[in-house]
Amino acid sequence: MVHSDYSQLDLSRFAEPDRYKFLMGTVIPRPIALVTSLSREGVLNAAPFSQFVVISVTPSLLGFVAHESEHGLKDTVRNVLESKEYVINTVSERMAAQVQVCSESFPPSVSEVAEVGFHTLPSMLIRPCRIAESPVHFECRLHRTAEFGHEGSRTHLIVGEIVAVHCAEGVVSGHRVSHQAINALGRIAGRSYCRTGDKFDV
């Protein structure tokens, strides 16, 4: 299909919440990182981030983006900056309802993992636990961070080096991954998600 009519938008004229919704609604679909981190008090936090990307293959670096809330740093960012370690748990379609709840704002003293009934597994090289419902886990140590924006609308890029990977049975053979076994959930916008089981080859 060839498009002939386009609307030109000036993003600077959008209020920040509207600009966020437009960008998140057009850069789609996005994979989801369910990040587990440990607070100084020992509370296991779990939060989903759909601005999630492979930064580098060698060294193996993964990045996710966290936006500051009106109350400042998110629990995940605070935990990662303090402990320098966390787990990125991939998200399957079966985890959708629980992951949506994890995106809600809980007090730092409350573990989202316990609230939604996720099961945990110990990590091998770092302290935060892994989510047993997740098909792939990346144990990460903080590599670097970058800040963008200004006071009141700051964004943090968190880059971590993968120090260990765990794949559920049936997910991987050698280096080849079964996407059907992962059954990844994709984020569209708001509470809208997409399935990745329907694929085609070009």
CSV table of C-alpha atoms in Angstrom, one decimal:
chain,number,residue,atom,x,y,z
A,1,MET,CA,0.0,0.0,0.0
A,2,VAL,CA,1.3,3.4,-1.0
A,3,HIS,CA,0.3,6.3,1.3
A,4,SER,CA,-0.3,9.7,-0.3
A,5,ASP,CA,-1.6,11.8,2.6
A,6,TYR,CA,0.5,12.5,5.7
A,7,SER,CA,0.1,14.7,8.7
A,8,GLN,CA,3.2,16.5,9.9
A,9,LEU,CA,3.5,16.7,13.7
A,10,ASP,CA,5.5,19.0,15.9
A,11,LEU,CA,6.3,16.9,18.9
A,12,SER,CA,7.5,20.1,20.8
A,13,ARG,CA,3.9,21.2,20.9
A,14,PHE,CA,2.7,18.1,22.7
A,15,ALA,CA,2.5,18.1,26.5
A,16,GLU,CA,5.1,15.5,27.8
A,17,PRO,CA,2.5,12.8,28.7
A,18,ASP,CA,1.0,13.1,25.2
A,19,ARG,CA,4.5,13.0,23.6
A,20,TYR,CA,5.2,9.9,25.6
A,21,LYS,CA,2.0,8.2,24.5
A,22,PHE,CA,2.6,9.1,20.8
A,23,LEU,CA,6.1,7.7,20.8
A,24,MET,CA,5.2,4.6,22.7
A,25,GLY,CA,2.2,4.1,20.4
A,26,THR,CA,4.3,4.3,17.2
A,27,VAL,CA,7.5,2.5,18.1
A,28,ILE,CA,5.8,-0.9,18.3
A,29,PRO,CA,5.9,-3.7,19.2
A,30,ARG,CA,8.4,-3.6,22.0
A,31,PRO,CA,9.9,-6.5,24.0
A,32,ILE,CA,9.4,-6.5,27.7
A,33,ALA,CA,12.1,-6.8,30.4
A,34,LEU,CA,10.8,-7.8,33.8
A,35,VAL,CA,13.6,-6.6,36.0
A,36,THR,CA,14.1,-8.1,39.4
A,37,SER,CA,16.3,-6.2,41.8
A,38,LEU,CA,16.9,-6.2,45.6
A,39,SER,CA,16.5,-3.3,47.8
A,40,ARG,CA,18.9,-2.4,50.6
A,41,GLU,CA,16.3,-3.8,53.0
A,42,GLY,CA,16.2,-7.1,51.1
A,43,VAL,CA,12.8,-6.6,49.3
A,44,LEU,CA,12.7,-8.3,45.9
A,45,ASN,CA,11.3,-5.8,43.4
A,46,ALA,CA,9.9,-6.7,40.0
A,47,ALA,CA,9.0,-4.1,37.4
A,48,PRO,CA,8.4,-4.3,33.6
A,49,PHE,CA,10.2,-2.1,31.1
A,50,SER,CA,9.2,-2.1,27.4
A,51,GLN,CA,12.0,0.1,26.3
A,52,PHE,CA,14.4,-2.8,26.2
A,53,VAL,CA,17.2,-3.5,23.7
A,54,VAL,CA,20.4,-5.4,23.0
A,55,ILE,CA,23.1,-2.7,23.2
A,56,SER,CA,26.2,-4.8,22.3
A,57,VAL,CA,27.0,-8.4,21.4
A,58,THR,CA,30.7,-8.3,22.5
A,59,PRO,CA,30.6,-7.5,25.4
A,60,SER,CA,27.1,-8.8,25.9
A,61,LEU,CA,25.2,-5.7,27.0
A,62,LEU,CA,21.4,-5.3,27.5
A,63,GLY,CA,19.8,-1.9,28.1
A,64,PHE,CA,16.4,-0.7,29.4
A,65,VAL,CA,15.0,2.7,29.9
A,66,ALA,CA,13.3,4.0,33.1
A,67,HIS,CA,11.4,7.2,33.3
A,68,GLU,CA,11.4,9.1,36.6
A,69,SER,CA,8.0,9.3,38.3
A,70,GLU,CA,6.7,12.4,40.0
A,71,HIS,CA,8.3,11.0,43.2
A,72,GLY,CA,11.7,10.6,41.7
A,73,LEU,CA,13.7,7.5,40.9
A,74,LYS,CA,11.8,4.2,40.4
A,75,ASP,CA,12.5,1.5,42.9
A,76,THR,CA,14.2,-0.6,40.3
A,77,VAL,CA,16.6,2.3,39.3
A,78,ARG,CA,17.4,3.0,43.0
A,79,ASN,CA,18.1,-0.6,43.7
A,80,VAL,CA,20.3,-1.1,40.6
A,81,LEU,CA,22.3,2.0,41.3
A,82,GLU,CA,22.9,0.8,44.9
A,83,SER,CA,23.5,-2.9,44.4
A,84,LYS,CA,24.9,-2.8,40.8
A,85,GLU,CA,23.1,-6.1,39.9
A,86,TYR,CA,19.7,-7.3,38.7
A,87,VAL,CA,18.0,-9.9,36.6
A,88,ILE,CA,16.2,-9.3,33.3
A,89,ASN,CA,13.5,-11.9,33.0
A,90,THR,CA,11.9,-12.3,29.6
A,91,VAL,CA,8.1,-12.2,29.5
A,92,SER,CA,5.8,-14.8,27.9
A,93,GLU,CA,2.2,-14.4,27.0
A,94,ARG,CA,1.1,-16.5,30.0
A,95,MET,CA,2.7,-13.9,32.3
A,96,ALA,CA,0.7,-10.9,30.9
A,97,ALA,CA,-1.8,-10.4,33.8
A,98,GLN,CA,0.8,-10.6,36.5
A,99,VAL,CA,3.3,-8.3,34.6
A,100,GLN,CA,0.5,-5.7,34.2
A,101,VAL,CA,0.0,-5.7,38.0
A,102,CYS,CA,3.8,-5.4,38.5
A,103,SER,CA,3.7,-2.1,36.5
A,104,GLU,CA,1.5,-0.5,39.2
A,105,SER,CA,3.0,1.7,41.9
A,106,PHE,CA,3.7,-0.3,45.1
A,107,PRO,CA,5.5,1.1,48.1
A,108,PRO,CA,9.2,0.1,48.3
A,109,SER,CA,8.5,-2.2,51.2
A,110,VAL,CA,6.2,-4.3,49.1
A,111,SER,CA,7.5,-7.1,46.8
A,112,GLU,CA,5.6,-7.2,43.5
A,113,VAL,CA,6.9,-10.8,43.1
A,114,ALA,CA,4.9,-11.9,46.3
A,115,GLU,CA,1.9,-9.7,45.4
A,116,VAL,CA,1.3,-11.4,42.0
A,117,GLY,CA,2.3,-14.9,43.1
A,118,PHE,CA,5.4,-15.4,41.0
A,119,HIS,CA,7.8,-18.2,42.0
A,120,THR,CA,11.5,-17.5,42.4
A,121,LEU,CA,14.8,-19.3,41.7
A,122,PRO,CA,18.1,-18.3,43.1
A,123,SER,CA,20.6,-16.6,40.8
A,124,MET,CA,24.1,-18.1,40.4
A,125,LEU,CA,26.3,-15.1,40.4
A,126,ILE,CA,24.2,-12.2,41.8
A,127,ARG,CA,21.8,-11.8,44.8
A,128,PRO,CA,18.4,-10.9,43.1
A,129,CYS,CA,16.3,-14.0,42.4
A,130,ARG,CA,15.0,-15.0,39.0
A,131,ILE,CA,11.3,-15.5,38.1
A,132,ALA,CA,10.5,-19.2,37.5
A,133,GLU,CA,7.6,-18.4,35.1
A,134,SER,CA,10.0,-16.6,32.8
A,135,PRO,CA,11.5,-18.7,29.9
A,136,VAL,CA,14.9,-16.8,29.8
A,137,HIS,CA,16.8,-15.1,32.6
A,138,PHE,CA,19.8,-12.7,32.1
A,139,GLU,CA,21.8,-12.1,35.3
A,140,CYS,CA,23.3,-8.7,34.9
A,141,ARG,CA,25.8,-6.4,36.6
A,142,LEU,CA,25.6,-2.7,36.0
A,143,HIS,CA,27.9,-1.6,33.2
A,144,ARG,CA,26.9,2.1,33.0
A,145,THR,CA,24.0,4.5,33.1
A,146,ALA,CA,23.1,7.6,31.1
A,147,GLU,CA,20.7,10.3,31.9
A,148,PHE,CA,18.6,12.3,29.5
A,149,GLY,CA,16.1,15.1,29.9
A,150,HIS,CA,15.9,17.6,32.7
A,151,GLU,CA,14.4,17.9,36.2
A,152,GLY,CA,10.9,16.6,36.3
A,153,SER,CA,11.2,14.6,33.1
A,154,ARG,CA,14.4,12.7,33.4
A,155,THR,CA,15.0,9.3,31.8
A,156,HIS,CA,17.6,6.8,32.8
A,157,LEU,CA,19.3,4.3,30.4
A,158,ILE,CA,20.5,1.3,32.4
A,159,VAL,CA,23.1,-0.8,30.7
A,160,GLY,CA,24.1,-4.1,32.2
A,161,GLU,CA,26.6,-6.8,31.2
A,162,ILE,CA,25.2,-10.3,31.1
A,163,VAL,CA,27.1,-12.5,33.5
A,164,ALA,CA,24.9,-15.6,33.3
A,165,VAL,CA,22.0,-16.8,31.2
A,166,HIS,CA,19.4,-19.4,32.1
A,167,CYS,CA,17.0,-20.9,29.5
A,168,ALA,CA,14.0,-23.1,30.3
A,169,GLU,CA,13.8,-26.6,28.9
A,170,GLY,CA,13.0,-26.5,25.1
A,171,VAL,CA,14.0,-22.9,24.6
A,172,VAL,CA,17.5,-23.4,23.2
A,173,SER,CA,19.5,-25.9,21.2
A,174,GLY,CA,23.1,-24.8,21.0
A,175,HIS,CA,22.7,-21.1,20.1
A,176,ARG,CA,19.4,-21.5,18.3
A,177,VAL,CA,16.3,-20.3,20.1
A,178,SER,CA,12.8,-21.6,19.8
A,179,HIS,CA,10.6,-18.6,19.6
A,180,GLN,CA,7.5,-20.8,20.0
A,181,ALA,CA,8.9,-22.0,23.4
A,182,ILE,CA,9.5,-18.4,24.5
A,183,ASN,CA,6.1,-17.2,23.3
A,184,ALA,CA,7.2,-13.6,24.0
A,185,LEU,CA,4.7,-10.9,24.9
A,186,GLY,CA,5.0,-7.7,23.0
A,187,ARG,CA,4.0,-4.2,24.3
A,188,ILE,CA,1.9,-1.9,22.2
A,189,ALA,CA,0.7,0.9,24.5
A,190,GLY,CA,-1.2,1.3,27.8
A,191,ARG,CA,-2.7,-2.1,28.6
A,192,SER,CA,-2.5,-3.3,25.0
A,193,TYR,CA,-0.1,-6.1,24.2
A,194,CYS,CA,0.5,-8.4,21.2
A,195,ARG,CA,1.4,-12.0,20.6
A,196,THR,CA,4.5,-13.1,18.7
A,197,GLY,CA,3.3,-16.6,17.8
A,198,ASP,CA,2.0,-15.5,14.4
A,199,LYS,CA,5.1,-15.0,12.2
A,200,PHE,CA,6.0,-15.2,8.6
A,201,ASP,CA,9.3,-15.4,6.6
A,202,VAL,CA,10.4,-13.1,3.9
